[in-house]
Amino acid sequence: MNTLFQTIFYQPILNLLVFLYNTFGDLGLAIIFLTLIVKIILFPLSKKSIKSQKSLQDLQPKIDELKIKHKDDKQAQSVALMALYKENKVNPFSSCLPLIIQLPFFFAIFRVFKDGFAQNHLELLYPFVNNPEIINTITFGFLDLSEKNVILAVLAGLAQFWQGKMMHVKKPEIKTDGSKDENMLSVMNKQMLYVMPVVTIFIGLSFPAGLTLYWFLTTLFTVGQQKLVFSKNKSSIKILK
């Protein structure tokens, strides 16, 4: 399994990063273009995931109403929810599958930044990719990507907050006997909007700056993809109207 992972994911990404490093002569620029290329390749999956997440967010008020309405009958609740999903052509699991498929790519990139620049790993380069022997981790003349960086960790956290904020939907207040439970759920969801950026910063502080830079750029490009998908959806709605 490890050999298969190395051949399909790890080795191609390592070679692409080194190729970009040889081309631009700067590891920071190589990471920027690597992130862009990976996001373009995975865009069909990301687009599907973003649309599914947005659809579920938009349906959340109706989902909450059904949960309250059938809070004492789980079977009726499930039937009502499935009918709602079918009516709106939403698959509640379709937003998870693309993310699961992307995990091997993320893990491979993590491995590349973690130990890919060691000499024994550079031996995995393809014959047509020049071995630079030594990777200069200083980028833009001042930033050492092999060391931890607080600023990049904070930027990654802020980008995470921006991404989450775009997906956050303010739900109307529901006055029912079960509204207390739904309000608690709403508070928890809002807390997660702030907790995830803090977790991102905490994890980013434990990573080399190169990996934190990749994380920051990935989130930033994801925000751009979300804006693109949302704008296309709005255009489609206007045309239908």
Tab-separated table of C-alpha atoms in Angstrom:
chain	number	residue	atom	x	y	z
A	1	MET	CA	0.000	0.000	0.000
A	2	ASN	CA	2.846	2.380	0.855
A	3	THR	CA	4.502	1.674	-2.506
A	4	LEU	CA	1.234	2.366	-4.340
A	5	PHE	CA	0.766	5.642	-2.445
A	6	GLN	CA	4.339	6.671	-3.203
A	7	THR	CA	4.005	5.915	-6.919
A	8	ILE	CA	0.580	7.486	-7.511
A	9	PHE	CA	0.642	10.493	-5.179
A	10	TYR	CA	3.911	11.203	-3.370
A	11	GLN	CA	6.398	10.858	-6.210
A	12	PRO	CA	4.468	12.942	-8.804
A	13	ILE	CA	3.953	15.801	-6.332
A	14	LEU	CA	7.598	15.706	-5.234
A	15	ASN	CA	8.729	15.838	-8.861
A	16	LEU	CA	6.327	18.655	-9.704
A	17	LEU	CA	7.532	20.737	-6.762
A	18	VAL	CA	11.207	20.203	-7.612
A	19	PHE	CA	10.505	20.945	-11.299
A	20	LEU	CA	8.839	24.220	-10.310
A	21	TYR	CA	11.734	24.990	-7.955
A	22	ASN	CA	14.206	24.443	-10.798
A	23	THR	CA	12.083	26.631	-13.080
A	24	PHE	CA	11.639	29.619	-10.759
A	25	GLY	CA	14.678	29.224	-8.536
A	26	ASP	CA	12.592	30.046	-5.464
A	27	LEU	CA	10.818	27.584	-3.195
A	28	GLY	CA	8.076	30.074	-2.276
A	29	LEU	CA	7.138	30.619	-5.926
A	30	ALA	CA	7.282	26.861	-6.473
A	31	ILE	CA	4.792	26.332	-3.622
A	32	ILE	CA	2.466	29.022	-5.003
A	33	PHE	CA	2.354	27.396	-8.440
A	34	LEU	CA	2.136	23.885	-6.966
A	35	THR	CA	-0.917	24.951	-4.959
A	36	LEU	CA	-2.490	26.529	-8.031
A	37	ILE	CA	-1.898	23.438	-10.183
A	38	VAL	CA	-3.277	21.060	-7.535
A	39	LYS	CA	-6.376	23.245	-7.037
A	40	ILE	CA	-6.994	23.345	-10.807
A	41	ILE	CA	-6.649	19.554	-11.091
A	42	LEU	CA	-9.017	18.982	-8.166
A	43	PHE	CA	-11.434	21.773	-9.128
A	44	PRO	CA	-14.150	19.432	-10.492
A	45	LEU	CA	-14.220	17.655	-7.111
A	46	SER	CA	-13.985	20.899	-5.158
A	47	LYS	CA	-16.788	22.457	-7.214
A	48	LYS	CA	-19.100	19.551	-6.471
A	49	SER	CA	-18.245	19.671	-2.767
A	50	ILE	CA	-18.751	23.443	-2.534
A	51	LYS	CA	-22.127	23.293	-4.291
A	52	SER	CA	-23.281	20.460	-2.021
A	53	GLN	CA	-22.190	22.272	1.140
A	54	LYS	CA	-23.894	25.476	0.013
A	55	SER	CA	-27.101	23.641	-0.872
A	56	LEU	CA	-27.174	21.979	2.554
A	57	GLN	CA	-26.533	25.325	4.240
A	58	ASP	CA	-29.391	26.944	2.310
A	59	LEU	CA	-31.709	24.091	3.297
A	60	GLN	CA	-30.668	24.158	6.949
A	61	PRO	CA	-33.641	26.247	8.188
A	62	LYS	CA	-36.095	23.786	6.588
A	63	ILE	CA	-34.084	20.846	7.935
A	64	ASP	CA	-34.280	22.324	11.430
A	65	GLU	CA	-38.036	22.817	11.091
A	66	LEU	CA	-38.525	19.171	10.114
A	67	LYS	CA	-36.327	17.992	12.990
A	68	ILE	CA	-38.443	19.991	15.416
A	69	LYS	CA	-41.719	18.918	13.833
A	70	HIS	CA	-40.815	15.222	14.043
A	71	LYS	CA	-38.576	15.352	17.108
A	72	ASP	CA	-40.548	12.528	18.769
A	73	ASP	CA	-40.660	10.297	15.681
A	74	LYS	CA	-37.239	9.554	14.220
A	75	GLN	CA	-38.636	7.436	11.397
A	76	ALA	CA	-41.004	10.180	10.247
A	77	GLN	CA	-38.139	12.648	10.586
A	78	SER	CA	-35.917	10.553	8.296
A	79	VAL	CA	-38.670	10.155	5.691
A	80	ALA	CA	-39.396	13.898	5.722
A	81	LEU	CA	-35.688	14.779	5.397
A	82	MET	CA	-35.168	12.375	2.476
A	83	ALA	CA	-38.224	13.868	0.765
A	84	LEU	CA	-36.781	17.359	1.272
A	85	TYR	CA	-33.409	16.315	-0.159
A	86	LYS	CA	-35.104	14.644	-3.147
A	87	GLU	CA	-37.330	17.651	-3.808
A	88	ASN	CA	-34.316	19.987	-3.849
A	89	LYS	CA	-32.038	17.481	-5.635
A	90	VAL	CA	-29.508	17.499	-2.802
A	91	ASN	CA	-27.403	14.530	-1.735
A	92	PRO	CA	-26.322	15.081	1.902
A	93	PHE	CA	-23.306	12.787	1.410
A	94	SER	CA	-22.059	14.232	-1.888
A	95	SER	CA	-20.160	17.020	-0.113
A	96	CYS	CA	-18.073	14.475	1.835
A	97	LEU	CA	-16.980	12.159	-1.000
A	98	PRO	CA	-14.910	14.752	-2.917
A	99	LEU	CA	-13.135	15.709	0.308
A	100	ILE	CA	-12.321	12.043	1.027
A	101	ILE	CA	-10.937	11.604	-2.496
A	102	GLN	CA	-8.696	14.639	-1.999
A	103	LEU	CA	-7.187	13.328	1.258
A	104	PRO	CA	-4.408	11.267	-0.422
A	105	PHE	CA	-3.267	14.423	-2.247
A	106	PHE	CA	-3.151	16.415	0.973
A	107	PHE	CA	-1.290	13.665	2.820
A	108	ALA	CA	1.208	13.320	-0.025
A	109	ILE	CA	1.881	17.064	-0.007
A	110	PHE	CA	2.331	16.936	3.764
A	111	ARG	CA	4.897	14.143	3.332
A	112	VAL	CA	6.717	16.083	0.616
A	113	PHE	CA	7.106	19.144	2.826
A	114	LYS	CA	7.955	17.038	5.843
A	115	ASP	CA	10.781	14.920	4.431
A	116	GLY	CA	10.726	15.220	0.627
A	117	PHE	CA	13.769	17.481	0.439
A	118	ALA	CA	16.090	14.980	2.104
A	119	GLN	CA	18.723	13.645	-0.270
A	120	ASN	CA	17.418	10.078	-0.107
A	121	HIS	CA	13.982	11.305	-1.208
A	122	LEU	CA	15.396	13.407	-4.062
A	123	GLU	CA	16.546	10.109	-5.527
A	124	LEU	CA	12.862	9.548	-6.350
A	125	LEU	CA	13.024	12.260	-9.007
A	126	TYR	CA	12.158	11.255	-12.550
A	127	PRO	CA	15.065	11.135	-15.046
A	128	PHE	CA	13.844	14.294	-16.811
A	129	VAL	CA	13.689	16.324	-13.566
A	130	ASN	CA	17.033	17.845	-12.630
A	131	ASN	CA	18.237	17.044	-9.105
A	132	PRO	CA	19.170	20.381	-7.467
A	133	GLU	CA	21.104	18.449	-4.781
A	134	ILE	CA	20.230	21.117	-2.195
A	135	ILE	CA	16.896	22.945	-1.817
A	136	ASN	CA	17.282	26.549	-0.649
A	137	THR	CA	14.442	27.045	1.831
A	138	ILE	CA	14.870	30.836	1.999
A	139	THR	CA	12.171	32.443	-0.132
A	140	PHE	CA	11.656	36.050	-1.219
A	141	GLY	CA	15.060	36.740	0.315
A	142	PHE	CA	13.964	36.672	3.962
A	143	LEU	CA	11.468	33.897	4.799
A	144	ASP	CA	12.842	30.514	5.883
A	145	LEU	CA	10.259	27.907	4.876
A	146	SER	CA	11.956	25.204	6.931
A	147	GLU	CA	11.179	27.041	10.186
A	148	LYS	CA	7.873	27.723	11.936
A	149	ASN	CA	6.284	31.097	11.207
A	150	VAL	CA	3.671	32.811	13.388
A	151	ILE	CA	2.560	35.295	10.714
A	152	LEU	CA	1.795	32.578	8.167
A	153	ALA	CA	-0.067	30.561	10.815
A	154	VAL	CA	-2.245	33.582	11.647
A	155	LEU	CA	-2.863	34.275	7.954
A	156	ALA	CA	-3.918	30.643	7.473
A	157	GLY	CA	-6.348	31.003	10.396
A	158	LEU	CA	-7.817	34.224	8.991
A	159	ALA	CA	-8.244	32.597	5.578
A	160	GLN	CA	-10.004	29.672	7.284
A	161	PHE	CA	-12.377	32.106	8.996
A	162	TRP	CA	-13.099	33.849	5.670
A	163	GLN	CA	-13.866	30.535	3.999
A	164	GLY	CA	-16.181	29.450	6.826
A	165	LYS	CA	-17.907	32.840	6.927
A	166	MET	CA	-18.817	32.527	3.255
A	167	MET	CA	-20.595	29.225	3.944
A	168	HIS	CA	-22.324	30.483	7.096
A	169	VAL	CA	-26.066	31.101	6.800
A	170	LYS	CA	-27.979	33.154	9.364
A	171	LYS	CA	-31.058	31.086	10.196
A	172	PRO	CA	-34.434	32.574	11.053
A	173	GLU	CA	-35.606	32.178	14.617
A	174	ILE	CA	-38.058	29.292	15.039
A	175	LYS	CA	-40.571	29.685	17.857
A	176	THR	CA	-41.506	26.142	18.886
A	177	ASP	CA	-41.133	23.882	21.879
A	178	GLY	CA	-37.923	22.512	20.383
A	179	SER	CA	-36.435	25.874	19.515
A	180	LYS	CA	-34.188	25.776	22.578
A	181	ASP	CA	-32.346	22.734	21.241
A	182	GLU	CA	-32.074	24.294	17.789
A	183	ASN	CA	-30.730	27.531	19.262
A	184	MET	CA	-28.071	25.512	21.086
A	185	LEU	CA	-27.154	23.836	17.778
A	186	SER	CA	-26.987	27.235	16.104
A	187	VAL	CA	-24.655	28.501	18.842
A	188	MET	CA	-22.409	25.439	18.413
A	189	ASN	CA	-22.239	25.986	14.652
A	190	LYS	CA	-21.345	29.627	15.204
A	191	GLN	CA	-18.664	28.630	17.698
A	192	MET	CA	-17.146	26.270	15.125
A	193	LEU	CA	-16.834	29.239	12.787
A	194	TYR	CA	-14.371	30.712	15.282
A	195	VAL	CA	-12.903	27.501	16.686
A	196	MET	CA	-11.641	26.159	13.345
A	197	PRO	CA	-9.467	29.236	12.606
A	198	VAL	CA	-7.960	28.972	16.092
A	199	VAL	CA	-7.238	25.265	15.514
A	200	THR	CA	-5.708	26.158	12.134
A	201	ILE	CA	-3.390	28.693	13.778
A	202	PHE	CA	-2.425	26.217	16.504
A	203	ILE	CA	-1.596	23.488	13.969
A	204	GLY	CA	0.128	25.980	11.668
A	205	LEU	CA	2.457	26.960	14.498
A	206	SER	CA	3.698	23.354	14.657
A	207	PHE	CA	4.389	23.050	10.906
A	208	PRO	CA	7.361	24.300	8.882
A	209	ALA	CA	6.488	27.572	7.140
A	210	GLY	CA	6.513	25.857	3.741
A	211	LEU	CA	3.603	23.639	4.693
A	212	THR	CA	1.790	26.505	6.455
A	213	LEU	CA	2.213	28.616	3.304
A	214	TYR	CA	0.677	25.809	1.253
A	215	TRP	CA	-2.220	25.532	3.722
A	216	PHE	CA	-2.802	29.307	3.590
A	217	LEU	CA	-2.719	29.383	-0.209
A	218	THR	CA	-4.984	26.341	-0.494
A	219	THR	CA	-7.609	28.005	1.714
A	220	LEU	CA	-7.233	31.278	-0.206
A	221	PHE	CA	-7.702	29.552	-3.563
A	222	THR	CA	-10.681	27.654	-2.109
A	223	VAL	CA	-12.270	31.004	-1.208
A	224	GLY	CA	-11.748	32.073	-4.816
A	225	GLN	CA	-13.362	28.853	-6.051
A	226	GLN	CA	-16.311	29.373	-3.698
A	227	LYS	CA	-16.810	32.901	-5.045
A	228	LEU	CA	-16.663	31.549	-8.609
A	229	VAL	CA	-19.186	28.760	-7.923
A	230	PHE	CA	-21.528	31.094	-6.007
A	231	SER	CA	-21.420	33.754	-8.737
A	232	LYS	CA	-22.247	31.150	-11.400
A	233	ASN	CA	-25.154	29.889	-9.299
A	234	LYS	CA	-26.512	33.441	-8.939
A	235	SER	CA	-26.182	33.990	-12.687
A	236	SER	CA	-28.080	30.749	-13.360
A	237	ILE	CA	-30.862	31.778	-10.964
A	238	LYS	CA	-31.211	35.182	-12.677
A	239	ILE	CA	-31.421	33.519	-16.096
A	240	LEU	CA	-34.134	31.122	-14.849
A	241	LYS	CA	-36.089	34.046	-13.443
